[in-house]
Amino acid sequence: MSELTSLPSWRSLESHYEVMKGMKLSELFHEDSNRASRFSVEFGDLLLDYSKNLITQETMDLLLSLADECGLRQSIDAMFGGDAINRTEGRSVLHIALRNRSNRPIMVEGRDVMPDVNDVLVRMCEFAYKVRAGEWLGYTGVPIKNIVNIGIGGSDLGPKMACEALKAFGQKDLNMYFVSNVDGFHIADTLSGLCPDETLFIIASKTFTTLETMTNANTARDWALMAFGSKAAIAKHFVAISTNAELVSEFGIDTKKMFGFWNWVGGRYSMCSAIGLPIMLQIGPKNFMSMLDGFHAMDEHFRTEDFSKNLPVIMGLLGVWYNNFFNAQTYAILPYDQAMHRFAAHLQQVDMESNGKYVGKDGKKVKWQTGPVIWGEPGTNSQHSFFQLLHQGTKLIPADFIGFCRSQTPIGTHHKVLMANFVAQTEALAFGKSTVDVLAEGVAPELAQHKTFEGNRPTNTLLADELTPYTLGVLMALYEHKIFVQGVIWNVFSFDQMGVELGKVLAKNILKDFEAGKKAELKHDASTNAIVKRLIERM
Ligand code: G6Q
């Protein structure tokens, strides 16, 4: 493939941008009475209305040509076909196999991975049934009421996000907790109210070497040993999710109580693997399977649908349009649903860890912008914090508004008020408010500019009927594949995470200095040496 910026479609998009940058959304809607339906696609009950974007049909045609010229079709086929597309780590990328509900064989190195995937799912279901039915008894013969997941990054964010989003589907007498931060406060605060007899720990770590997780896991084990006074209690109160059987058994967990996954599952893409066990424990195997069905439905849509109607492709290309032509630095994800309050946090990892890279697949520095800064909070809270900048700031911030027609918790007028805000905001962001209208309302002329909104702020509206396990699966897979599309266009390896690996190594070095204390021979730069020294003296 020739370099991205030399592709004919890229060149055409550059000239097209010169025309589009002066366009007004109000005019585009005025000119085309069919615009809302022209730029809307449906997938089941999920509507993506992307008409409030700074685009015309020509923009979309050029972006679709860009996808073709970048070989998106071949890249999708390569991922679904099990090719080792994570080339820097020599691995296939097969999170889609974890939710391959069709059971179509998926081959890695000549072997179908589906029997292994299904075996682990069966074991997870058996375990979840037992715990949820109160049949899994703790060391003192009491059923489990509290589940504490200890993990970080990909072994925390997805399950935590889903457990929050699907709380309405949870079992009321089972409480889920997540400990991720190595700051002692996190585990101490979590354990402070818990009774050891009723508490089960899940140690979730793909590698079983992550310093934060192992530090928290050791503290949890000490807490349990202190409470029960016997190592035999560990078998009843600890299970592991990992790919590293050796270290799991070294820690003291019988590998029969380990739920495995594989190196072709990236941490941030692992919520459908055994890493999703806390989700299954909370919502039950049936709902978990329904979530997998949702993921799978979107996987199939992405794999087979024509690009012009393909939701992840459309959203990915729109993101490229703003990131690379309008120079938007960030992208906001705004669910109008309190249960989705960790959705943006999870996507922050999935997106930024995947495409936050300046080295292209050819090993050279790319000459274009790659992954944007992803951020967001649920509405309506966000309206009372950062929306001012979205409406009247100097930066262009494209945003996804995600909402549901029906509430998980219908109470009085709450949902109508919530959704009125949801709709009103995208309308205001797109069309603003003119000075003429402001003056007509009787506003003093010297205040008119301050109360004027120029609009033209692009948004996508994603609207589904209700937040269910299935819908959450659809939405998550949509974003995972959107990120894939962008990685292909930007020509980066989306499935490694060298930046995270670096952090893991660096902290271990400094820890050695702390352990040596005043005898440490500090060999860092002057600033780092001084900070380490100060910490050693005062810690
Ligand atoms: C995700 C990353 C990273 C990882 C954590 C935890 O894609 O690799 O966030 O999930 O560092 O790693 P372990 O599961 O190995 O503890």
Coordinates of C-alpha atoms and ligand atoms in Angstrom, one line a residue:
M1 CA 0.0 0.0 0.0
S2 CA 1.3 3.5 -0.8
E3 CA 1.6 5.9 2.1
L4 CA -1.7 7.0 3.6
T5 CA -1.4 10.6 2.7
S6 CA -0.5 9.8 -0.9
L7 CA -3.6 7.7 -1.6
P8 CA -5.9 9.3 -4.2
S9 CA -8.9 9.3 -1.8
W10 CA -6.8 11.0 0.9
R11 CA -5.7 13.7 -1.5
S12 CA -9.4 14.2 -2.6
L13 CA -10.4 14.4 1.0
E14 CA -7.9 17.1 1.6
S15 CA -9.4 19.2 -1.2
H16 CA -12.9 18.3 -0.1
Y17 CA -12.1 19.4 3.4
E18 CA -11.4 22.9 2.1
V19 CA -15.0 23.1 0.8
M20 CA -16.5 21.4 3.8
K21 CA -14.8 23.5 6.5
G22 CA -17.0 26.4 5.7
M23 CA -20.3 24.4 5.5
K24 CA -23.0 24.9 8.0
L25 CA -25.1 22.0 9.3
S26 CA -28.2 24.2 9.2
E27 CA -27.7 24.8 5.5
L28 CA -26.9 21.1 4.8
F29 CA -30.2 20.2 6.5
H30 CA -32.0 22.9 4.7
E31 CA -30.7 21.8 1.3
D32 CA -31.6 18.1 1.7
S33 CA -35.0 17.2 3.3
N34 CA -33.9 13.6 3.2
R35 CA -30.7 14.1 5.1
A36 CA -31.7 12.5 8.4
S37 CA -32.6 9.2 6.8
R38 CA -29.9 9.4 4.2
F39 CA -27.3 9.4 7.0
S40 CA -28.9 6.9 9.4
V41 CA -28.4 3.2 9.6
E42 CA -30.2 0.7 11.8
F43 CA -28.9 -2.5 13.3
G44 CA -31.7 -4.4 15.0
D45 CA -33.2 -1.8 17.4
L46 CA -30.1 0.3 17.4
L47 CA -30.2 3.5 15.4
L48 CA -27.1 5.3 14.3
D49 CA -28.1 8.8 13.1
Y50 CA -24.9 10.4 11.8
S51 CA -26.6 13.2 9.9
K52 CA -25.5 15.8 12.4
N53 CA -21.9 15.5 11.1
L54 CA -20.0 17.9 8.9
I55 CA -20.4 15.6 5.8
T56 CA -22.1 15.3 2.5
Q57 CA -22.6 12.2 0.3
E58 CA -19.3 13.1 -1.4
T59 CA -17.5 13.0 2.0
M60 CA -18.9 9.6 2.7
D61 CA -18.0 8.3 -0.8
L62 CA -14.5 9.5 -0.4
L63 CA -14.1 8.1 3.1
L64 CA -15.5 4.7 1.8
S65 CA -12.9 4.8 -1.0
L66 CA -10.3 5.5 1.6
A67 CA -11.4 2.3 3.5
D68 CA -11.0 0.4 0.2
E69 CA -7.7 1.8 -0.7
C70 CA -6.4 1.0 2.8
G71 CA -7.4 -2.6 2.4
L72 CA -10.0 -2.7 5.1
R73 CA -11.9 -5.6 3.6
Q74 CA -8.7 -7.7 3.5
S75 CA -7.8 -6.7 7.1
I76 CA -11.2 -7.7 8.4
D77 CA -10.9 -11.1 6.7
A78 CA -7.4 -11.5 8.1
M79 CA -8.6 -10.9 11.7
F80 CA -11.7 -13.1 11.4
G81 CA -9.6 -15.8 9.6
G82 CA -7.2 -16.0 12.6
D83 CA -4.1 -14.6 10.8
A84 CA -1.4 -13.4 13.2
I85 CA -2.2 -9.7 12.7
N86 CA -0.7 -8.7 16.0
R87 CA 2.6 -9.0 14.3
T88 CA 4.8 -7.3 16.9
E89 CA 3.8 -10.1 19.3
G90 CA 3.3 -12.8 16.7
R91 CA -0.3 -13.5 17.7
S92 CA -3.7 -13.9 16.2
V93 CA -6.4 -11.5 17.4
L94 CA -9.5 -13.5 18.1
H95 CA -11.7 -11.9 20.7
I96 CA -14.4 -12.5 18.1
A97 CA -14.0 -16.3 18.8
L98 CA -14.9 -15.8 22.4
R99 CA -18.4 -14.9 21.4
N100 CA -18.7 -16.9 18.2
R101 CA -22.1 -18.1 19.0
S102 CA -22.4 -19.7 15.5
N103 CA -19.6 -22.0 16.5
R104 CA -18.2 -21.8 13.0
P105 CA -14.6 -23.2 13.3
I106 CA -12.0 -20.6 13.8
M107 CA -8.5 -21.8 13.2
V108 CA -5.3 -20.8 14.8
E109 CA -2.2 -22.6 13.5
G110 CA -4.4 -25.3 12.0
R111 CA -6.5 -26.0 15.1
D112 CA -10.1 -25.0 15.7
V113 CA -10.2 -22.8 18.9
M114 CA -13.9 -23.2 19.5
P115 CA -13.9 -26.4 21.6
D116 CA -11.5 -24.7 24.1
V117 CA -13.6 -21.6 24.1
N118 CA -16.8 -23.6 24.8
D119 CA -15.1 -25.7 27.5
V120 CA -14.2 -22.6 29.5
L121 CA -17.6 -21.2 29.0
V122 CA -19.2 -24.4 30.4
R123 CA -16.9 -24.4 33.4
M124 CA -17.7 -20.7 34.0
C125 CA -21.4 -21.5 33.9
E126 CA -21.1 -24.4 36.3
F127 CA -19.2 -22.3 38.7
A128 CA -21.6 -19.3 38.4
Y129 CA -24.7 -21.5 38.9
K130 CA -23.2 -22.9 42.1
V131 CA -22.2 -19.5 43.6
R132 CA -25.5 -17.9 42.6
A133 CA -27.5 -20.7 44.0
G134 CA -25.6 -20.5 47.3
E135 CA -24.1 -24.0 46.7
W136 CA -20.5 -22.9 46.7
L137 CA -19.7 -22.7 50.4
G138 CA -16.9 -20.9 52.0
Y139 CA -14.4 -22.5 54.5
T140 CA -16.9 -22.1 57.3
G141 CA -19.8 -23.5 55.3
V142 CA -21.5 -20.2 54.5
P143 CA -22.6 -19.2 51.0
I144 CA -20.8 -16.5 49.2
K145 CA -22.3 -13.0 49.2
N146 CA -19.4 -10.8 48.2
I147 CA -17.2 -11.2 45.1
V148 CA -14.0 -9.2 44.9
N149 CA -12.3 -9.1 41.5
I150 CA -8.7 -8.2 41.8
G151 CA -7.2 -7.1 38.4
I152 CA -6.2 -4.0 36.5
G153 CA -6.5 -2.5 33.1
G154 CA -8.0 -5.1 30.7
S155 CA -8.6 -7.4 33.7
D156 CA -10.7 -4.8 35.4
L157 CA -12.2 -2.1 33.3
G158 CA -14.5 -4.1 31.0
P159 CA -16.0 -6.4 33.6
K160 CA -16.5 -3.4 36.0
M161 CA -18.1 -1.4 33.2
A162 CA -20.5 -4.3 32.4
C163 CA -21.3 -5.1 36.0
E164 CA -22.3 -1.4 36.5
A165 CA -24.2 -1.2 33.3
L166 CA -26.2 -4.4 33.9
K167 CA -26.8 -4.0 37.7
A168 CA -30.5 -4.1 37.0
F169 CA -30.0 -7.7 35.8
G170 CA -28.0 -8.7 38.9
Q171 CA -28.7 -11.0 41.7
K172 CA -29.7 -8.8 44.7
D173 CA -27.9 -10.9 47.4
L174 CA -24.6 -11.0 45.5
N175 CA -22.3 -7.9 45.8
M176 CA -19.6 -7.2 43.3
Y177 CA -16.4 -5.3 44.2
F178 CA -13.5 -4.4 42.0
V179 CA -10.0 -3.7 43.4
S180 CA -7.5 -2.4 40.8
N181 CA -5.3 0.3 42.2
V182 CA -2.2 -0.7 44.1
D183 CA -2.9 2.2 46.5
G184 CA -3.5 0.3 49.7
F185 CA -6.6 2.4 50.2
H186 CA -8.4 0.6 47.4
I187 CA -8.2 -2.9 48.9
A188 CA -8.4 -1.7 52.6
D189 CA -11.6 0.3 51.8
T190 CA -13.2 -2.5 49.9
L191 CA -12.5 -5.2 52.5
S192 CA -13.3 -3.0 55.5
G193 CA -17.0 -3.9 55.5
L194 CA -16.7 -7.5 54.3
C195 CA -17.1 -10.7 56.2
P196 CA -14.3 -13.2 55.1
D197 CA -16.7 -16.2 55.5
E198 CA -18.9 -14.8 52.7
T199 CA -16.2 -13.4 50.4
L200 CA -14.8 -14.9 47.3
F201 CA -11.7 -13.4 45.5
I202 CA -11.2 -13.6 41.8
I203 CA -7.6 -13.0 40.9
A204 CA -7.8 -11.8 37.3
S205 CA -4.5 -11.5 35.5
K206 CA -3.6 -12.8 32.1
T207 CA 0.1 -12.9 33.0
F208 CA -0.2 -13.3 36.7
T209 CA 2.8 -11.1 37.1
T210 CA 1.3 -7.6 37.1
L211 CA 2.8 -5.9 40.1
E212 CA -0.4 -4.1 41.2
T213 CA -2.6 -7.2 40.9
M214 CA -0.2 -9.5 42.7
T215 CA 0.4 -6.9 45.5
N216 CA -3.4 -6.7 46.0
A217 CA -3.8 -10.5 45.7
N218 CA -1.1 -11.1 48.4
T219 CA -2.9 -8.7 50.7
A220 CA -6.2 -10.4 50.1
R221 CA -4.6 -13.8 50.8
D222 CA -3.1 -12.5 54.0
W223 CA -6.5 -11.1 55.0
A224 CA -8.1 -14.5 54.4
L225 CA -5.3 -16.4 56.2
M226 CA -5.6 -14.1 59.1
A227 CA -9.3 -14.7 59.3
F228 CA -9.3 -18.4 58.8
G229 CA -5.9 -19.4 60.2
S230 CA -5.6 -22.1 57.6
K231 CA -4.2 -22.4 54.1
A232 CA -7.0 -24.8 53.3
A233 CA -9.4 -21.8 53.2
I234 CA -7.7 -20.5 50.1
A235 CA -9.3 -23.2 48.0
K236 CA -12.8 -22.1 49.0
H237 CA -12.2 -18.4 48.7
F238 CA -9.9 -17.8 45.8
V239 CA -10.2 -18.6 42.1
A240 CA -8.0 -17.3 39.3
I241 CA -8.4 -16.2 35.7
S242 CA -5.2 -16.4 33.8
T243 CA -3.2 -17.8 31.0
N244 CA -0.3 -18.7 33.4
A245 CA -1.1 -21.9 35.2
E246 CA 2.3 -22.2 36.8
L247 CA 2.2 -18.9 38.6
V248 CA -1.4 -19.5 39.6
S249 CA -0.5 -22.7 41.4
E250 CA 2.6 -21.1 42.9
F251 CA 0.3 -18.5 44.4
G252 CA -1.6 -21.3 46.1
I253 CA -4.7 -21.6 43.8
D254 CA -5.4 -25.1 42.6
T255 CA -5.4 -24.9 38.8
K256 CA -8.8 -26.7 38.9
K257 CA -10.1 -23.4 40.2
M258 CA -8.4 -21.5 37.4
F259 CA -10.4 -20.3 34.3
G260 CA -8.1 -20.0 31.4
F261 CA -7.9 -17.9 28.2
W262 CA -5.4 -17.6 25.4
N263 CA -2.6 -15.3 24.1
W264 CA -4.8 -14.4 21.1
V265 CA -7.1 -12.5 23.5
G266 CA -5.8 -9.0 24.2
G267 CA -6.4 -7.7 27.8
R268 CA -8.6 -4.8 26.7
Y269 CA -10.6 -7.1 24.4
S270 CA -11.0 -9.9 27.0
M271 CA -14.4 -9.2 28.6
C272 CA -16.0 -12.1 26.8
S273 CA -13.4 -14.5 28.0
A274 CA -13.0 -15.9 31.5
I275 CA -12.2 -12.3 32.5
G276 CA -15.9 -11.8 32.2
L277 CA -16.6 -14.2 35.1
P278 CA -17.6 -11.4 37.5
I279 CA -20.2 -10.3 34.8
M280 CA -21.5 -13.8 34.6
L281 CA -21.6 -14.1 38.4
Q282 CA -23.6 -10.9 38.6
I283 CA -26.1 -11.3 35.8
G284 CA -26.2 -15.1 35.5
P285 CA -25.1 -17.4 32.7
K286 CA -28.2 -16.8 30.6
N287 CA -27.8 -13.1 30.5
F288 CA -24.1 -13.5 29.9
M289 CA -24.8 -15.6 26.9
S290 CA -27.3 -13.0 25.7
M291 CA -24.5 -10.4 26.0
L292 CA -22.2 -12.7 23.9
D293 CA -25.1 -13.0 21.4
G294 CA -25.1 -9.2 21.1
F295 CA -21.3 -9.1 20.5
H296 CA -21.6 -11.8 18.0
A297 CA -24.4 -10.1 16.1
M298 CA -22.3 -7.0 15.7
D299 CA -19.2 -9.1 14.8
E300 CA -21.2 -10.6 12.0
H301 CA -22.6 -7.3 10.8
F302 CA -19.0 -5.9 10.7
R303 CA -17.7 -8.9 8.9
T304 CA -20.4 -9.2 6.3
E305 CA -22.2 -5.9 5.8
D306 CA -21.5 -3.6 2.9
F307 CA -19.2 -0.8 4.2
S308 CA -21.8 1.9 3.3
K309 CA -24.2 0.4 5.8
N310 CA -21.7 -1.0 8.3
L311 CA -21.9 0.8 11.6
P312 CA -18.3 0.3 12.9
V313 CA -17.0 1.3 9.4
I314 CA -19.1 4.5 9.3
M315 CA -18.2 5.5 12.8
G316 CA -14.5 4.7 12.3
L317 CA -14.4 6.7 9.1
L318 CA -16.1 9.7 10.6
G319 CA -13.6 9.6 13.4
V320 CA -10.8 9.7 10.8
W321 CA -12.5 12.7 9.1
Y322 CA -12.4 14.8 12.3
N323 CA -9.0 13.5 13.6
N324 CA -7.1 13.9 10.4
F325 CA -8.8 16.7 8.4
F326 CA -10.5 18.9 11.0
N327 CA -7.6 18.2 13.4
A328 CA -9.9 17.4 16.3
Q329 CA -7.6 16.2 19.1
T330 CA -10.3 14.5 21.3
Y331 CA -13.5 12.6 21.0
A332 CA -16.3 12.5 23.6
I333 CA -18.4 9.5 24.5
L334 CA -21.6 10.6 26.3
P335 CA -24.0 7.9 27.4
Y336 CA -27.3 9.2 28.7
D337 CA -27.6 6.4 31.2
Q338 CA -26.2 6.4 34.7
A339 CA -25.6 2.7 34.6
M340 CA -23.2 3.3 31.7
H341 CA -21.0 5.6 33.9
R342 CA -17.9 3.5 33.3
F343 CA -18.4 3.0 29.5
A344 CA -16.2 5.9 28.5
A345 CA -13.5 4.8 31.0
H346 CA -13.4 1.3 29.4
L347 CA -13.4 2.7 25.9
Q348 CA -10.6 5.1 26.9
Q349 CA -8.4 2.0 27.4
V350 CA -9.7 0.0 24.4
D351 CA -9.2 3.0 22.0
M352 CA -6.2 4.8 23.4
E353 CA -4.1 1.7 24.1
S354 CA -4.9 0.3 20.7
N355 CA -4.4 3.3 18.5
G356 CA -2.2 5.6 20.6
K357 CA 0.9 4.9 18.5
Y358 CA 3.3 7.0 16.5
V359 CA 5.1 4.1 14.8
G360 CA 3.4 2.7 11.7
K361 CA 3.4 -1.0 10.6
D362 CA 6.5 -0.3 8.5
G363 CA 8.4 0.6 11.7
K364 CA 8.6 4.3 10.8
K365 CA 7.1 7.3 12.5
V366 CA 3.7 8.0 10.9
K367 CA 3.2 11.4 9.3
W368 CA -0.4 11.8 10.3
Q369 CA -2.4 11.9 13.5
T370 CA -3.4 8.6 15.0
G371 CA -5.7 7.8 18.0
P372 CA -7.5 10.7 19.6
V373 CA -7.9 11.4 23.3
I374 CA -11.1 9.6 24.3
W375 CA -13.1 10.9 27.2
G376 CA -16.6 11.3 28.5
E377 CA -19.1 11.1 31.3
P378 CA -22.8 10.3 31.5
G379 CA -25.4 12.9 30.7
T380 CA -27.0 14.8 32.2
N381 CA -24.2 15.3 34.8
S382 CA -21.8 16.2 32.0
Q383 CA -24.0 19.0 30.9
H384 CA -23.4 20.7 34.2
S385 CA -19.7 20.4 34.0
F386 CA -17.9 20.4 30.6
F387 CA -20.7 21.0 28.1
Q388 CA -20.0 24.8 28.2
L389 CA -16.8 24.1 26.3
L390 CA -18.5 21.8 23.8
H391 CA -21.0 24.5 23.0
Q392 CA -18.9 27.6 23.0
G393 CA -15.2 26.6 23.3
T394 CA -12.6 27.1 20.7
K395 CA -12.0 23.4 20.1
L396 CA -13.9 21.1 17.8
I397 CA -15.0 18.0 19.8
P398 CA -17.0 15.4 18.0
A399 CA -19.2 13.4 20.3
D400 CA -21.3 10.2 20.5
F401 CA -24.6 10.6 22.3
I402 CA -25.8 7.1 23.4
G403 CA -29.3 6.8 24.8
F404 CA -32.1 4.3 25.3
C405 CA -35.9 4.7 24.5
R406 CA -36.9 2.9 27.7
S407 CA -35.3 3.1 31.1
Q408 CA -34.0 0.1 33.1
T409 CA -35.5 1.9 36.1
P410 CA -38.7 3.7 35.1
I411 CA -39.7 6.2 37.8
G412 CA -42.1 9.1 37.3
T413 CA -40.9 11.5 34.7
H414 CA -37.1 10.8 35.1
H415 CA -36.7 9.1 31.7
K416 CA -38.5 11.8 29.8
V417 CA -36.4 14.5 31.4
L418 CA -33.2 12.6 30.7
M419 CA -34.1 12.0 27.1
A420 CA -35.4 15.5 26.5
N421 CA -31.9 16.6 27.5
F422 CA -30.3 14.0 25.2
V423 CA -32.1 15.2 22.2
A424 CA -31.9 18.9 23.0
Q425 CA -28.1 18.8 23.3
T426 CA -27.4 17.4 19.9
E427 CA -29.9 19.8 18.4
A428 CA -28.2 22.7 20.1
L429 CA -24.7 21.6 19.3
A430 CA -25.6 21.2 15.6
F431 CA -27.7 24.3 15.0
G432 CA -26.7 26.7 17.8
K433 CA -28.6 29.9 18.3
S434 CA -28.1 33.0 16.1
T435 CA -27.5 36.5 17.3
V436 CA -30.6 37.6 15.6
D437 CA -32.7 35.1 17.7
V438 CA -30.9 36.2 20.8
L439 CA -31.7 39.9 20.2
A440 CA -35.2 39.0 19.3
E441 CA -35.6 37.6 22.8
G442 CA -34.8 41.0 24.2
V443 CA -31.2 40.3 25.3
A444 CA -29.2 43.5 25.6
P445 CA -27.0 44.1 22.5
E446 CA -23.7 44.0 24.6
L447 CA -24.6 40.5 25.8
A448 CA -25.8 39.2 22.5
Q449 CA -22.5 37.6 21.4
H450 CA -22.1 35.9 24.7
K451 CA -25.5 34.3 24.4
T452 CA -25.0 33.3 20.7
F453 CA -24.1 29.7 19.9
E454 CA -22.5 29.2 16.4
G455 CA -23.5 25.5 16.4
N456 CA -21.9 23.2 13.8
R457 CA -20.6 20.9 16.5
P458 CA -20.8 17.3 15.1
T459 CA -22.4 14.5 16.9
N460 CA -23.6 10.9 16.4
T461 CA -26.8 9.7 18.0
L462 CA -26.8 6.1 19.0
L463 CA -30.3 5.1 20.2
A464 CA -31.4 1.6 21.3
D465 CA -34.7 0.5 22.8
E466 CA -33.3 -0.5 26.2
L467 CA -30.0 -1.2 27.9
T468 CA -29.9 -5.0 28.1
P469 CA -27.0 -7.5 28.1
Y470 CA -27.6 -8.1 24.4
T471 CA -27.5 -4.3 23.6
L472 CA -24.4 -3.8 25.7
G473 CA -22.7 -6.6 23.7
V474 CA -23.8 -4.9 20.4
L475 CA -22.5 -1.5 21.6
M476 CA -19.2 -2.8 22.9
A477 CA -18.5 -4.8 19.7
L478 CA -19.4 -1.7 17.7
Y479 CA -16.7 0.3 19.4
E480 CA -14.1 -2.4 19.3
H481 CA -14.5 -2.7 15.5
K482 CA -14.6 1.1 15.0
I483 CA -11.2 1.1 16.7
F484 CA -10.1 -1.7 14.4
V485 CA -11.2 0.3 11.3
Q486 CA -9.2 3.3 12.4
G487 CA -6.1 1.2 13.2
V488 CA -6.2 -0.1 9.7
I489 CA -6.5 3.4 8.2
W490 CA -3.7 4.8 10.3
N491 CA -1.6 1.8 9.6
V492 CA -0.7 1.1 13.2
F493 CA -0.6 -2.2 15.1
S494 CA -3.7 -1.9 17.3
F495 CA -3.2 -5.0 19.3
D496 CA 0.1 -4.5 21.2
Q497 CA 0.6 -2.2 24.1
M498 CA 4.4 -1.5 24.4
G499 CA 3.6 1.7 26.5
V500 CA 1.9 -0.4 29.2
E501 CA 4.8 -2.9 29.2
L502 CA 7.2 -0.1 29.7
G503 CA 5.4 1.1 32.8
K504 CA 5.5 -2.4 34.2
V505 CA 9.3 -2.5 33.9
L506 CA 10.1 1.0 35.0
A507 CA 8.2 0.7 38.3
K508 CA 10.1 -2.5 39.2
N509 CA 13.4 -0.7 38.8
I510 CA 12.4 2.2 41.1
L511 CA 11.0 -0.4 43.6
K512 CA 14.5 -1.9 43.8
D513 CA 15.8 1.6 44.8
F514 CA 13.2 1.9 47.5
E515 CA 14.1 -1.5 48.8
A516 CA 17.8 -0.7 49.0
G517 CA 16.8 2.4 51.0
K518 CA 19.6 4.8 51.8
K519 CA 22.1 2.5 50.3
A520 CA 20.5 2.7 46.9
E521 CA 22.9 3.8 44.1
L522 CA 20.7 6.1 42.1
K523 CA 21.5 6.1 38.5
H524 CA 18.6 8.0 37.0
D525 CA 18.6 11.6 35.8
A526 CA 19.0 14.4 38.4
S527 CA 15.3 15.0 38.8
T528 CA 14.3 11.4 39.2
N529 CA 17.2 10.8 41.6
A530 CA 16.2 13.7 43.8
I531 CA 12.5 12.6 43.9
V532 CA 13.5 9.0 44.7
K533 CA 15.9 10.2 47.4
R534 CA 13.2 12.4 49.0
L535 CA 10.8 9.5 49.0
I536 CA 13.4 7.1 50.5
E537 CA 14.0 9.7 53.3
R538 CA 10.4 10.5 54.0
M539 CA 8.4 7.4 53.2
Ligands
G6Q1 C1 -4.6 -4.6 27.9 C2 -3.3 -4.4 28.5 C3 -3.3 -4.1 30.0 C4 -3.5 -5.4 30.8 C5 -3.2 -5.0 32.3 C6 -3.3 -6.2 33.2 O1 -4.8 -4.8 26.8 O2 -2.5 -5.4 28.2 O3 -4.3 -3.2 30.4 O4 -4.8 -5.8 30.7 O5 -1.9 -4.5 32.3 O6 -2.5 -7.3 32.7 P1 -2.7 -8.7 33.3 O7 -4.1 -9.2 33.0 O8 -1.6 -9.6 32.7 O9 -2.5 -8.6 34.8

